């Protein structure tokens, strides 16, 4: 993880430890909480048009910002509990996507690429 993510993971770890919440932070529980928070984020956009979603008013943007914070914290906590470096995982996934989605074939297209051979 980058320094900022590492610092945030340490701060979050201490926050959890001081409240004796480690017992509740199993990967399953964290993944479920992450999904719930992602759902709350999604709910903020549910009835907006594409144009409205690109031009959020201040109250909606504040709620979206808070939900993004929740999603980020649960994602960082889950990665920390599992010992996954999020930045490394994101780079690896981007490298894989670069191999799957040739710019010449996929420019301007939303279609999904077939999986890479094993």
PDB file of C-alpha atoms in Angstrom:
ATOM      1  CA  UNK A   1       0.000   0.000   0.000  1.00  0.00           C
ATOM      2  CA  UNK A   2       1.110   3.556  -0.515  1.00  0.00           C
ATOM      3  CA  UNK A   3       2.065   5.563   2.535  1.00  0.00           C
ATOM      4  CA  UNK A   4      -1.347   7.238   2.749  1.00  0.00           C
ATOM      5  CA  UNK A   5      -3.147   3.897   2.576  1.00  0.00           C
ATOM      6  CA  UNK A   6      -0.726   2.371   5.060  1.00  0.00           C
ATOM      7  CA  UNK A   7      -1.247   5.258   7.462  1.00  0.00           C
ATOM      8  CA  UNK A   8      -5.000   4.949   7.095  1.00  0.00           C
ATOM      9  CA  UNK A   9      -4.828   1.173   7.662  1.00  0.00           C
ATOM     10  CA  UNK A  10      -2.785   1.714  10.836  1.00  0.00           C
ATOM     11  CA  UNK A  11      -5.186   4.389  12.091  1.00  0.00           C
ATOM     12  CA  UNK A  12      -8.151   2.132  11.346  1.00  0.00           C
ATOM     13  CA  UNK A  13      -6.443  -0.854  13.006  1.00  0.00           C
ATOM     14  CA  UNK A  14      -5.921   1.213  16.171  1.00  0.00           C
ATOM     15  CA  UNK A  15      -9.513   2.481  16.044  1.00  0.00           C
ATOM     16  CA  UNK A  16     -10.773  -1.113  15.880  1.00  0.00           C
ATOM     17  CA  UNK A  17      -8.348  -2.401  18.527  1.00  0.00           C
ATOM     18  CA  UNK A  18      -9.270   0.323  21.039  1.00  0.00           C
ATOM     19  CA  UNK A  19     -12.924  -0.743  20.780  1.00  0.00           C
ATOM     20  CA  UNK A  20     -12.175  -4.497  20.876  1.00  0.00           C
ATOM     21  CA  UNK A  21     -13.854  -4.968  17.500  1.00  0.00           C
ATOM     22  CA  UNK A  22     -11.262  -7.312  15.975  1.00  0.00           C
ATOM     23  CA  UNK A  23     -13.509 -10.216  17.010  1.00  0.00           C
ATOM     24  CA  UNK A  24     -16.175  -8.937  14.617  1.00  0.00           C
ATOM     25  CA  UNK A  25     -13.841  -8.096  11.741  1.00  0.00           C
ATOM     26  CA  UNK A  26     -13.709 -11.457  10.018  1.00  0.00           C
ATOM     27  CA  UNK A  27     -13.214 -11.362   6.258  1.00  0.00           C
ATOM     28  CA  UNK A  28     -16.829 -12.536   5.806  1.00  0.00           C
ATOM     29  CA  UNK A  29     -18.245  -9.790   8.034  1.00  0.00           C
ATOM     30  CA  UNK A  30     -16.062  -7.115   6.468  1.00  0.00           C
ATOM     31  CA  UNK A  31     -17.001  -8.188   2.940  1.00  0.00           C
ATOM     32  CA  UNK A  32     -20.681  -8.107   3.885  1.00  0.00           C
ATOM     33  CA  UNK A  33     -20.319  -4.663   5.471  1.00  0.00           C
ATOM     34  CA  UNK A  34     -18.441  -3.461   2.392  1.00  0.00           C
ATOM     35  CA  UNK A  35     -21.252  -4.688   0.181  1.00  0.00           C
ATOM     36  CA  UNK A  36     -23.819  -2.933   2.359  1.00  0.00           C
ATOM     37  CA  UNK A  37     -21.932   0.340   2.197  1.00  0.00           C
ATOM     38  CA  UNK A  38     -21.538  -0.006  -1.571  1.00  0.00           C
ATOM     39  CA  UNK A  39     -25.313  -0.449  -1.705  1.00  0.00           C
ATOM     40  CA  UNK A  40     -25.793   2.752   0.283  1.00  0.00           C
ATOM     41  CA  UNK A  41     -23.525   4.525  -2.199  1.00  0.00           C
ATOM     42  CA  UNK A  42     -25.525   3.092  -5.076  1.00  0.00           C
ATOM     43  CA  UNK A  43     -28.775   4.272  -3.489  1.00  0.00           C
ATOM     44  CA  UNK A  44     -27.561   7.868  -3.755  1.00  0.00           C
ATOM     45  CA  UNK A  45     -27.474   7.497  -7.554  1.00  0.00           C
ATOM     46  CA  UNK A  46     -30.461   5.173  -8.022  1.00  0.00           C
ATOM     47  CA  UNK A  47     -33.024   7.616  -9.426  1.00  0.00           C
ATOM     48  CA  UNK A  48     -30.671  10.178 -10.955  1.00  0.00           C
ATOM     49  CA  UNK A  49     -30.317  10.630 -14.675  1.00  0.00           C
ATOM     50  CA  UNK A  50     -26.796  10.224 -16.104  1.00  0.00           C
ATOM     51  CA  UNK A  51     -26.540  14.027 -16.347  1.00  0.00           C
ATOM     52  CA  UNK A  52     -27.708  14.507 -12.746  1.00  0.00           C
ATOM     53  CA  UNK A  53     -25.180  11.943 -11.550  1.00  0.00           C
ATOM     54  CA  UNK A  54     -22.397  14.036 -13.083  1.00  0.00           C
ATOM     55  CA  UNK A  55     -23.579  17.277 -11.473  1.00  0.00           C
ATOM     56  CA  UNK A  56     -24.468  16.468  -7.872  1.00  0.00           C
ATOM     57  CA  UNK A  57     -25.895  19.185  -5.667  1.00  0.00           C
ATOM     58  CA  UNK A  58     -24.031  19.935  -2.430  1.00  0.00           C
ATOM     59  CA  UNK A  59     -26.212  17.838  -0.081  1.00  0.00           C
ATOM     60  CA  UNK A  60     -26.064  14.804  -2.388  1.00  0.00           C
ATOM     61  CA  UNK A  61     -22.320  15.208  -2.899  1.00  0.00           C
ATOM     62  CA  UNK A  62     -21.846  15.323   0.879  1.00  0.00           C
ATOM     63  CA  UNK A  63     -23.783  12.054   1.279  1.00  0.00           C
ATOM     64  CA  UNK A  64     -21.845  10.444  -1.586  1.00  0.00           C
ATOM     65  CA  UNK A  65     -18.575  11.581  -0.012  1.00  0.00           C
ATOM     66  CA  UNK A  66     -19.568   9.993   3.319  1.00  0.00           C
ATOM     67  CA  UNK A  67     -20.544   6.720   1.611  1.00  0.00           C
ATOM     68  CA  UNK A  68     -17.275   6.697  -0.351  1.00  0.00           C
ATOM     69  CA  UNK A  69     -15.495   7.089   2.990  1.00  0.00           C
ATOM     70  CA  UNK A  70     -17.386   4.121   4.424  1.00  0.00           C
ATOM     71  CA  UNK A  71     -16.637   1.961   1.368  1.00  0.00           C
ATOM     72  CA  UNK A  72     -12.966   2.953   1.499  1.00  0.00           C
ATOM     73  CA  UNK A  73     -12.625   2.180   5.195  1.00  0.00           C
ATOM     74  CA  UNK A  74     -14.205  -1.265   4.901  1.00  0.00           C
ATOM     75  CA  UNK A  75     -12.114  -2.057   1.819  1.00  0.00           C
ATOM     76  CA  UNK A  76      -8.902  -1.011   3.559  1.00  0.00           C
ATOM     77  CA  UNK A  77      -9.847  -2.950   6.688  1.00  0.00           C
ATOM     78  CA  UNK A  78     -10.667  -6.090   4.688  1.00  0.00           C
ATOM     79  CA  UNK A  79      -7.378  -5.862   2.809  1.00  0.00           C
ATOM     80  CA  UNK A  80      -5.498  -5.310   6.074  1.00  0.00           C
ATOM     81  CA  UNK A  81      -7.105  -8.338   7.745  1.00  0.00           C
ATOM     82  CA  UNK A  82      -6.282 -10.496   4.696  1.00  0.00           C
ATOM     83  CA  UNK A  83      -2.774  -9.086   4.257  1.00  0.00           C
ATOM     84  CA  UNK A  84      -3.516  -7.804   0.753  1.00  0.00           C
ATOM     85  CA  UNK A  85      -1.660  -4.778  -0.588  1.00  0.00           C
ATOM     86  CA  UNK A  86      -4.452  -2.821  -2.274  1.00  0.00           C
ATOM     87  CA  UNK A  87      -2.194  -0.748  -4.484  1.00  0.00           C
ATOM     88  CA  UNK A  88      -0.334  -3.841  -5.675  1.00  0.00           C
ATOM     89  CA  UNK A  89      -3.652  -5.660  -6.281  1.00  0.00           C
ATOM     90  CA  UNK A  90      -5.014  -2.690  -8.248  1.00  0.00           C
ATOM     91  CA  UNK A  91      -1.865  -2.490 -10.384  1.00  0.00           C
ATOM     92  CA  UNK A  92      -2.053  -6.231 -11.070  1.00  0.00           C
ATOM     93  CA  UNK A  93      -5.707  -5.938 -12.083  1.00  0.00           C
ATOM     94  CA  UNK A  94      -4.969  -2.944 -14.320  1.00  0.00           C
ATOM     95  CA  UNK A  95      -2.144  -4.910 -15.966  1.00  0.00           C
ATOM     96  CA  UNK A  96      -4.546  -7.812 -16.572  1.00  0.00           C
ATOM     97  CA  UNK A  97      -7.188  -5.457 -18.007  1.00  0.00           C
ATOM     98  CA  UNK A  98      -4.585  -3.890 -20.284  1.00  0.00           C
ATOM     99  CA  UNK A  99      -3.881  -7.359 -21.713  1.00  0.00           C
ATOM    100  CA  UNK A 100      -7.607  -8.169 -22.062  1.00  0.00           C
ATOM    101  CA  UNK A 101      -8.784  -4.877 -23.518  1.00  0.00           C
ATOM    102  CA  UNK A 102      -6.688  -3.978 -26.538  1.00  0.00           C
ATOM    103  CA  UNK A 103      -7.234  -0.252 -27.216  1.00  0.00           C
ATOM    104  CA  UNK A 104      -7.763  -0.820 -30.919  1.00  0.00           C
ATOM    105  CA  UNK A 105     -10.494  -3.440 -30.360  1.00  0.00           C
ATOM    106  CA  UNK A 106     -12.245  -1.895 -27.376  1.00  0.00           C
ATOM    107  CA  UNK A 107     -11.968   1.889 -27.881  1.00  0.00           C
ATOM    108  CA  UNK A 108     -15.442   3.364 -27.309  1.00  0.00           C
ATOM    109  CA  UNK A 109     -16.981  -0.044 -26.579  1.00  0.00           C
ATOM    110  CA  UNK A 110     -18.631  -1.204 -23.355  1.00  0.00           C
ATOM    111  CA  UNK A 111     -18.540  -4.882 -24.327  1.00  0.00           C
ATOM    112  CA  UNK A 112     -16.838  -7.343 -22.000  1.00  0.00           C
ATOM    113  CA  UNK A 113     -13.695  -9.164 -23.063  1.00  0.00           C
ATOM    114  CA  UNK A 114     -13.441 -12.944 -22.775  1.00  0.00           C
ATOM    115  CA  UNK A 115     -11.365 -14.212 -19.838  1.00  0.00           C
ATOM    116  CA  UNK A 116      -7.650 -14.620 -20.348  1.00  0.00           C
ATOM    117  CA  UNK A 117      -6.474 -18.210 -20.837  1.00  0.00           C
ATOM    118  CA  UNK A 118      -5.164 -19.817 -17.642  1.00  0.00           C
TER     119      UNK A 118
END
